mmCIF file of C-alpha atoms in Angstrom:
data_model
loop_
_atom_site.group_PDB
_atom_site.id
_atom_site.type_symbol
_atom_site.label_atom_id
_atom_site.label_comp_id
_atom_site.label_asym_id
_atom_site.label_seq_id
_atom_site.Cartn_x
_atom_site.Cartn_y
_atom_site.Cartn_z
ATOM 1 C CA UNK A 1 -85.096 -76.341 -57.110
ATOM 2 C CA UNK A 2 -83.364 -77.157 -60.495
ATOM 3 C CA UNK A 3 -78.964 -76.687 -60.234
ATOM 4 C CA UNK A 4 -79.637 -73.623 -62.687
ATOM 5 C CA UNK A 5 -81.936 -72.080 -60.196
ATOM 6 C CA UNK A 6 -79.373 -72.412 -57.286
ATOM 7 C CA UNK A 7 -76.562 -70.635 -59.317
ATOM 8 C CA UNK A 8 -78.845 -67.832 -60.322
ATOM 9 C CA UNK A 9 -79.043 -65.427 -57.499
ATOM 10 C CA UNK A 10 -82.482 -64.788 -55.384
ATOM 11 C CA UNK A 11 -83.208 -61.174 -54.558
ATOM 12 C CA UNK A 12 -84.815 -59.505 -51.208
ATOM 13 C CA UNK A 13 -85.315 -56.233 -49.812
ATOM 14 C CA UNK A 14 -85.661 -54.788 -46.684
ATOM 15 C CA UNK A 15 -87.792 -52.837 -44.626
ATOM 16 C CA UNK A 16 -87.407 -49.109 -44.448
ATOM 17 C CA UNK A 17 -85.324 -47.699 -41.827
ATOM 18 C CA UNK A 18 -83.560 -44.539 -40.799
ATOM 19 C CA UNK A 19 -80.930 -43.838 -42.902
ATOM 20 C CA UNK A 20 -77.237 -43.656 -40.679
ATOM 21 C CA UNK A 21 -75.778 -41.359 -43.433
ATOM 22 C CA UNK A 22 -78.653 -38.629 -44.115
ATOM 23 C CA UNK A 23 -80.583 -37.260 -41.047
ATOM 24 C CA UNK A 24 -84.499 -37.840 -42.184
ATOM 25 C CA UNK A 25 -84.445 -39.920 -44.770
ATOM 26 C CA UNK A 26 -85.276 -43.636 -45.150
ATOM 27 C CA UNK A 27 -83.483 -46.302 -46.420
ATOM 28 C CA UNK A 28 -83.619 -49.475 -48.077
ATOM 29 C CA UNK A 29 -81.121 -52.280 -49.361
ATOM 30 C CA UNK A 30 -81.849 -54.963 -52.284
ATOM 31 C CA UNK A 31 -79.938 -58.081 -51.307
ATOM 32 C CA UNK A 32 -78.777 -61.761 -51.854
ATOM 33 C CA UNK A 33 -76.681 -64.015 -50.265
ATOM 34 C CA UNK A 34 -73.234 -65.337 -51.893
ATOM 35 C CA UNK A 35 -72.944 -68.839 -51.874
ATOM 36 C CA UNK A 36 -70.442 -71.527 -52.869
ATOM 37 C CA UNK A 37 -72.426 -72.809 -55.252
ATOM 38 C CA UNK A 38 -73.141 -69.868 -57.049
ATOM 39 C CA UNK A 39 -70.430 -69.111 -60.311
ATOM 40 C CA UNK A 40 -67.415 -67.000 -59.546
ATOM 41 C CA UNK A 41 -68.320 -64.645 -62.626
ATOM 42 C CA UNK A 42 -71.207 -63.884 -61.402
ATOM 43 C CA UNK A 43 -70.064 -62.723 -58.117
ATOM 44 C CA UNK A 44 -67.246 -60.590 -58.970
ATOM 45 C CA UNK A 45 -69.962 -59.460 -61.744
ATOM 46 C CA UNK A 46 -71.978 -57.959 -58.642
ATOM 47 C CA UNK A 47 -68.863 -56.696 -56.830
ATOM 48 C CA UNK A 48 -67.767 -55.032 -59.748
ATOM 49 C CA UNK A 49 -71.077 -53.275 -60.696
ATOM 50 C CA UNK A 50 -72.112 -51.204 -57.737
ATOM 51 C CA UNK A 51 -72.767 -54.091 -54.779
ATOM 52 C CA UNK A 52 -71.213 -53.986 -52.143
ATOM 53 C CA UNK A 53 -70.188 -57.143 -49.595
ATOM 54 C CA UNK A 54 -70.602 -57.972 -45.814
ATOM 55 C CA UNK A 55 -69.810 -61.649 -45.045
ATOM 56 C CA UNK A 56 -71.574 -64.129 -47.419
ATOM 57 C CA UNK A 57 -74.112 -60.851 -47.922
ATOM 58 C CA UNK A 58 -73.935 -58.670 -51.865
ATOM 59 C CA UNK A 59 -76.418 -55.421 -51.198
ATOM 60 C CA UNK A 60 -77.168 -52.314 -52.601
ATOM 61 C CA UNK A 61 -79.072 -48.996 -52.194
ATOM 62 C CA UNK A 62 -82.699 -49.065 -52.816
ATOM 63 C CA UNK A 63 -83.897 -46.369 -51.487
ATOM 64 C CA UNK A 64 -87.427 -44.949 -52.857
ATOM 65 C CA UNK A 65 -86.719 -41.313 -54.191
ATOM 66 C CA UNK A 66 -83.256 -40.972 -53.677
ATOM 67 C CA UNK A 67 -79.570 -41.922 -55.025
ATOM 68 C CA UNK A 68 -77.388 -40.293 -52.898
ATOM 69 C CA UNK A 69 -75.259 -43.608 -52.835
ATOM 70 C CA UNK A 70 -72.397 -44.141 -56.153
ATOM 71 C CA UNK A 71 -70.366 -46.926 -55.897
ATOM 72 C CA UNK A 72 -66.621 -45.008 -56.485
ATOM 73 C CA UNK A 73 -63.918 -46.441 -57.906
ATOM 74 C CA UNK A 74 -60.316 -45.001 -57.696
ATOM 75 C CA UNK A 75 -58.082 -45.209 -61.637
ATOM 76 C CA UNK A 76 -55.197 -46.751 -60.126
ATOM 77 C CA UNK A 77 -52.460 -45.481 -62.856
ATOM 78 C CA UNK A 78 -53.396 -42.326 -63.507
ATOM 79 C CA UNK A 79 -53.831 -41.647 -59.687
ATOM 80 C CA UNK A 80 -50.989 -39.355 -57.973
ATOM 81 C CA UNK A 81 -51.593 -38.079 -54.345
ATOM 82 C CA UNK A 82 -52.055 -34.443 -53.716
ATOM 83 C CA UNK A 83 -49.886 -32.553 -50.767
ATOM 84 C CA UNK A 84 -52.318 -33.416 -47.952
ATOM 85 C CA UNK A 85 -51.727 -37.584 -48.875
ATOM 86 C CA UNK A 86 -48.500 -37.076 -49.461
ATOM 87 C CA UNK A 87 -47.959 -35.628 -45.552
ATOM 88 C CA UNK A 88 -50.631 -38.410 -44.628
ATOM 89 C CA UNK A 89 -47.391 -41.184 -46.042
ATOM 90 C CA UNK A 90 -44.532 -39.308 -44.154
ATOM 91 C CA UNK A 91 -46.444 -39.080 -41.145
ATOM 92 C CA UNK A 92 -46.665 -43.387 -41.297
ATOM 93 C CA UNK A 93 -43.447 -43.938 -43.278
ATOM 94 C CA UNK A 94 -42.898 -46.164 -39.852
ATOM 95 C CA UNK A 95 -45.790 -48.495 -40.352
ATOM 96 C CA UNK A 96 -45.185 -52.112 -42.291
ATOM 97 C CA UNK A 97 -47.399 -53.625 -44.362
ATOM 98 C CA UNK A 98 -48.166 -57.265 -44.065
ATOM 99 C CA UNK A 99 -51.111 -58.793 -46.177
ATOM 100 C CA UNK A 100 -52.477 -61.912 -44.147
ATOM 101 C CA UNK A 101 -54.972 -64.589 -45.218
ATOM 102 C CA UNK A 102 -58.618 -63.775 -43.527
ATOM 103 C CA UNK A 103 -58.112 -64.891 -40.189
ATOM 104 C CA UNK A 104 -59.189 -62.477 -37.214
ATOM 105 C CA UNK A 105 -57.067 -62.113 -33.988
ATOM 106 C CA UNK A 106 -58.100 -61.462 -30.479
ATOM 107 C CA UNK A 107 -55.547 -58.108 -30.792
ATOM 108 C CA UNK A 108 -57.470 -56.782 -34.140
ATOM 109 C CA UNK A 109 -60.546 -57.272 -32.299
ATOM 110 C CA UNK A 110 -59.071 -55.065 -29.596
ATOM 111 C CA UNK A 111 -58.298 -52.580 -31.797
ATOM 112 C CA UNK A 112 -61.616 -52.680 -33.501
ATOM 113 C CA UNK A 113 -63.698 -52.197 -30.586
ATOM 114 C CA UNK A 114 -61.369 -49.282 -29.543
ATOM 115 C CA UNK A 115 -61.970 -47.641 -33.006
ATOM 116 C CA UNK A 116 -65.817 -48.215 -33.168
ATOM 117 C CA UNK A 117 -66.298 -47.341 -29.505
ATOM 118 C CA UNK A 118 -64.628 -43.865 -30.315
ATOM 119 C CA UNK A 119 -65.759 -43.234 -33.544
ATOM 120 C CA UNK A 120 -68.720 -45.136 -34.201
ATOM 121 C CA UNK A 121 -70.668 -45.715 -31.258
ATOM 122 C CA UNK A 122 -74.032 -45.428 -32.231
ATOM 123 C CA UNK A 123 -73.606 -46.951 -35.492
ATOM 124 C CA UNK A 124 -75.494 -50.127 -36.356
ATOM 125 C CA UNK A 125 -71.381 -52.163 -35.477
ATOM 126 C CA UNK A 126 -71.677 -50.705 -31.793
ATOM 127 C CA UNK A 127 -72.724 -54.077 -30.118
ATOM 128 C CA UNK A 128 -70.517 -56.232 -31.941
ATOM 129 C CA UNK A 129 -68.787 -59.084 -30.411
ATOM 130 C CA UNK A 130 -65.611 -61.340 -30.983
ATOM 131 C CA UNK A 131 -67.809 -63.518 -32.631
ATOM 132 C CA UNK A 132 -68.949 -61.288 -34.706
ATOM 133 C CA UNK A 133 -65.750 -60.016 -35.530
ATOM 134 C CA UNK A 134 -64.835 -63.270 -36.745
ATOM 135 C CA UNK A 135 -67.683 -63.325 -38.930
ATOM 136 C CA UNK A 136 -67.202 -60.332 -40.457
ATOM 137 C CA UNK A 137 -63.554 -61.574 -41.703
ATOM 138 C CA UNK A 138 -64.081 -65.012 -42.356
ATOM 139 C CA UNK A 139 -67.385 -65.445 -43.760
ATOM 140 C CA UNK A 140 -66.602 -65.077 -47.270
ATOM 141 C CA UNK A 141 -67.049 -67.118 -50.444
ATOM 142 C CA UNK A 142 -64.253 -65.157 -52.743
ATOM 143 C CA UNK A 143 -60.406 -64.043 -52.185
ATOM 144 C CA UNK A 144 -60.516 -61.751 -49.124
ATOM 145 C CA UNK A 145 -57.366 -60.764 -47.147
ATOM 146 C CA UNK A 146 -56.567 -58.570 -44.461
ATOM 147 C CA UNK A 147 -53.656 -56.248 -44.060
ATOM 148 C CA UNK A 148 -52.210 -55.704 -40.887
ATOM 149 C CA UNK A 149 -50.291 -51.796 -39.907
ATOM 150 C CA UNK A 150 -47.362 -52.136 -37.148
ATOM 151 C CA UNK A 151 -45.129 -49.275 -36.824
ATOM 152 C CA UNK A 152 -41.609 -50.618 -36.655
ATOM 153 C CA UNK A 153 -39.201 -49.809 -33.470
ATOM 154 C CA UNK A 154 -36.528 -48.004 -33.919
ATOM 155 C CA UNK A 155 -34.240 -50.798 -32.934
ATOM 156 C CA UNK A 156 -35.596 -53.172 -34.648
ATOM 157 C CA UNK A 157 -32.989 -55.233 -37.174
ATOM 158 C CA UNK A 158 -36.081 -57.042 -39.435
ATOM 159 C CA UNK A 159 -39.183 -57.407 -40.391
ATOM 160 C CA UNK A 160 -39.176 -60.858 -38.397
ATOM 161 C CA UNK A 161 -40.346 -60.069 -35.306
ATOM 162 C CA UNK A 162 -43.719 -58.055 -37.057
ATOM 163 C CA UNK A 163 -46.387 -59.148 -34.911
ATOM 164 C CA UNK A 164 -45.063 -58.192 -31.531
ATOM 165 C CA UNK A 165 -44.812 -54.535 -32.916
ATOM 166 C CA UNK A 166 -47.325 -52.077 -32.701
ATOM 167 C CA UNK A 167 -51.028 -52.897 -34.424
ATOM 168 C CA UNK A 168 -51.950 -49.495 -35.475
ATOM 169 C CA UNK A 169 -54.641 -49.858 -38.947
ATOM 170 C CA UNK A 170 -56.193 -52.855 -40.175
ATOM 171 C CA UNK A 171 -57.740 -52.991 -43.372
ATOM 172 C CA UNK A 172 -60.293 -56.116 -44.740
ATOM 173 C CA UNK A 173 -60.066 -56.254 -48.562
ATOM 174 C CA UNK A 174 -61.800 -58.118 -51.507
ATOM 175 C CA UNK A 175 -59.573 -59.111 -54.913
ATOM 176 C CA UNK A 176 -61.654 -59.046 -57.767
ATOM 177 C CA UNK A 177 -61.077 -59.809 -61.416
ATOM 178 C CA UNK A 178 -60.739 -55.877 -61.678
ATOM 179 C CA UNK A 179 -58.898 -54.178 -58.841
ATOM 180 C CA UNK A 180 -59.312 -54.427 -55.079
ATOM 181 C CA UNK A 181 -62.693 -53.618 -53.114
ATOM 182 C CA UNK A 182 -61.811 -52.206 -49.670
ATOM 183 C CA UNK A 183 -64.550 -53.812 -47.860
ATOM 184 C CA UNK A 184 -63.477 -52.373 -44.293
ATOM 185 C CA UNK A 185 -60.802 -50.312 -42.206
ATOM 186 C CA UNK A 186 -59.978 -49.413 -39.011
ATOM 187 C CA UNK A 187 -57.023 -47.487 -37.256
ATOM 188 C CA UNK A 188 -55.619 -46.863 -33.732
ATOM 189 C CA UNK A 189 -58.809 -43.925 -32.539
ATOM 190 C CA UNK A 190 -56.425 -41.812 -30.588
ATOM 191 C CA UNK A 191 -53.527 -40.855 -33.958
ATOM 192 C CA UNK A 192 -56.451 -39.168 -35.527
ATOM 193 C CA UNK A 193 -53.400 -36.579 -36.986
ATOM 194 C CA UNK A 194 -51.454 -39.192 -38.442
ATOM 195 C CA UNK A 195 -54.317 -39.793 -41.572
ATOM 196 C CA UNK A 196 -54.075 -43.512 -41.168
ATOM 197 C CA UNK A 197 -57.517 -44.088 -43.280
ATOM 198 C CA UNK A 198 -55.777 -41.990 -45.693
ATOM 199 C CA UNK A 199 -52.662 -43.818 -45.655
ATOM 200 C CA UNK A 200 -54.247 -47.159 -45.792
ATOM 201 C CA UNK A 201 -56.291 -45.946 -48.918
ATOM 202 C CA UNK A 202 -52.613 -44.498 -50.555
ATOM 203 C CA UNK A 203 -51.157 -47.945 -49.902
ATOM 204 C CA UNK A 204 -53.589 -50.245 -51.501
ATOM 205 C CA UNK A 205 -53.606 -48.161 -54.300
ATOM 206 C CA UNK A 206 -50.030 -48.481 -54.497
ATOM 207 C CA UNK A 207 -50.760 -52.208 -53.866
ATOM 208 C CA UNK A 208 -53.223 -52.576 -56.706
ATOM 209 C CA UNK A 209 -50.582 -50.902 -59.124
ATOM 210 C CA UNK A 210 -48.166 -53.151 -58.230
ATOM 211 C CA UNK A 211 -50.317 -56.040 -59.188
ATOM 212 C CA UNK A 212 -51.364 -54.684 -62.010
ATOM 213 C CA UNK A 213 -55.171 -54.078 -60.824
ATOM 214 C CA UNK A 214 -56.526 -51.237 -62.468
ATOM 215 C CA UNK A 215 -59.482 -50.128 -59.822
ATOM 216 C CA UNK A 216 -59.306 -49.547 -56.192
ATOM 217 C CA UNK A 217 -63.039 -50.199 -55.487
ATOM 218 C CA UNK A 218 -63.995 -47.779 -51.890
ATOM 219 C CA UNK A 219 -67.630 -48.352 -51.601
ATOM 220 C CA UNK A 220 -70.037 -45.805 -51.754
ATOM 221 C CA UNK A 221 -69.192 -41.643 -51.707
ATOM 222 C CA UNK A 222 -72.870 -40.399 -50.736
ATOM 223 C CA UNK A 223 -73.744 -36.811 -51.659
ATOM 224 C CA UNK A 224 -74.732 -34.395 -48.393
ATOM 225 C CA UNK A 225 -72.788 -37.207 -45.866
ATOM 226 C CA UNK A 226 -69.653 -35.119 -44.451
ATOM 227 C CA UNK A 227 -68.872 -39.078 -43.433
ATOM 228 C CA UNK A 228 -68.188 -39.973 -47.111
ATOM 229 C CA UNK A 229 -66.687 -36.507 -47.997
ATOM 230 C CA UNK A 230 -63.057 -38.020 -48.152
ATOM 231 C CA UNK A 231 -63.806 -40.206 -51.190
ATOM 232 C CA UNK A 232 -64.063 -37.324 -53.556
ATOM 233 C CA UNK A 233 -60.368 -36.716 -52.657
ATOM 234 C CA UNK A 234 -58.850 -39.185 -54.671
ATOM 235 C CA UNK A 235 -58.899 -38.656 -58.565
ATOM 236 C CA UNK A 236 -59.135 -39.627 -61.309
ATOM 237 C CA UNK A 237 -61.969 -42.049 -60.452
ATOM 238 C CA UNK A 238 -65.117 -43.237 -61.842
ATOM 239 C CA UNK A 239 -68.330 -43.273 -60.908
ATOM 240 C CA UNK A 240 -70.734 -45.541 -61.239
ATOM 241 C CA UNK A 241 -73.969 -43.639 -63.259
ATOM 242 C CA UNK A 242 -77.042 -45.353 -64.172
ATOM 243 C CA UNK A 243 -75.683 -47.147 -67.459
ATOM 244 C CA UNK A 244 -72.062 -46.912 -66.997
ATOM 245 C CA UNK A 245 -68.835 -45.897 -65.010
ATOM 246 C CA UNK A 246 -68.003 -42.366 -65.405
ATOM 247 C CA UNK A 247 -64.887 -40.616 -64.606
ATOM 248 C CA UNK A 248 -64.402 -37.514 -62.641
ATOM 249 C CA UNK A 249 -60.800 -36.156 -62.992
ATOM 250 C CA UNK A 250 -59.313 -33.505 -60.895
ATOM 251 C CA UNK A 251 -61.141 -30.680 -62.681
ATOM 252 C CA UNK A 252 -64.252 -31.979 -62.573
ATOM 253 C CA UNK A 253 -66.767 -30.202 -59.970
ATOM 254 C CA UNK A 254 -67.928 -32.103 -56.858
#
């Protein structure tokens, strides 16, 4: 194999298999693996056109018949939060922010497990162990970093003592050339009033703004899922059609 040939990126798809998202339908993903070796450009070019990442792993719907799946990306400066977010940031104005390089913890892990054995048992992450955990956070070939959510005491005189309060969200994130890709979240399972996935969304935002990132990339919004329902909240974004990102404001139907 010629250097060219490694940099260029080989393409697979899989079998067909139930889809988690849409009761009786099939589904299929067109993949390729991220490697060191292959040019920076061209993987932010895939993260930044509609693929998605898990670990050292770029996919994408390819489904036969259907294309439920569009990538959604949130404008970051024209974006304001509606009442409902705005409760959703009162409710956590308690919780401190810490961005962290992407290194997993035996208490994330805890927290993890709690959240997919509550709300995502029978999903394809059900089984997962610390190990592959770890994997899921470190495996990665671009500029990943995880933000940590502790709600501050009461008593407490400064940010210094942050990891011996509270872990209540986590949040695994992807910096691209472009804006932020949110690549996985999960929150404390039993504050399901608090809006912590909204909250975590409403902060990287805010995040991205301050770093002057124009996109807050949140994966797919898939038509018919109730699951991916809460992506359609946040406008202005775009969405990704078959030749080009377009926007859906506010007014815009869903």
């Amino acid at each position: 194999m010629t250097e060219q040939q490694k940099k260029f990126p080989e393409f697979y798809v899989t079998a067909p298999q139930p889809c988690p998202y849409l009761p009786g339908r099939l589904e299929r993903k067109l993949f390729t693996h991220l490697t060191h070796d292959k040019p920076a450009e061209l993987v932010d070019r895939l993260l930044t056109t509609g693929f998605r990442r898990s670990q050292n792993i770029a996919y994408v719907p390819y489904c036969e018949g259907c294309q439920a799946c569009v990538s959604v990306r949130v404008i970051v400066d024209e974006f304001r939060p509606d009442r409902s977010m705005r409760r959703a940031s009162a409710k956590n104005s308690t919780l401190v922010a810490r961005r962290t390089s992407p290194t997993p913890t035996p208490e994330q892990f805890r927290l993890f497990r709690a959240y997919i054995d509550a709300r995502h048992s029978d999903g394809g992450m059900a089984d997962m162990t610390m190990l592959d955990y770890r994997m899921m956070v470190e495996d990665t070939v671009i500029e990943t970093f995880v933000t940590e959510y502790r709600e501050k005491p009461k008593d407490a005189g400064s940010d210094l003592d942050f990891e011996s309060w509270p872990l209540k969200a986590v949040a695994l994130c992807d910096r691209l050339t472009d804006g932020i890709s949110m690549v996985y979240s999960f929150y404390e399972p039993d504050e399901v009033d608090a809006g912590l996935g909204t909250y975590m969304i409403l902060e990287h935002i805010a995040f991205a703004r301050r770093i002057g990132l124009p996109y807050v990339y949140l994966g797919y919004w898939i038509d018919g899922s109730r699951k991916m329902a809460y992506k359609t909240r946040f406008k202005p974004q775009e969405r990704l059609g078959p030749d080009r990102w377009e926007r859906i404001s506010s007014d815009d139907d869903i």
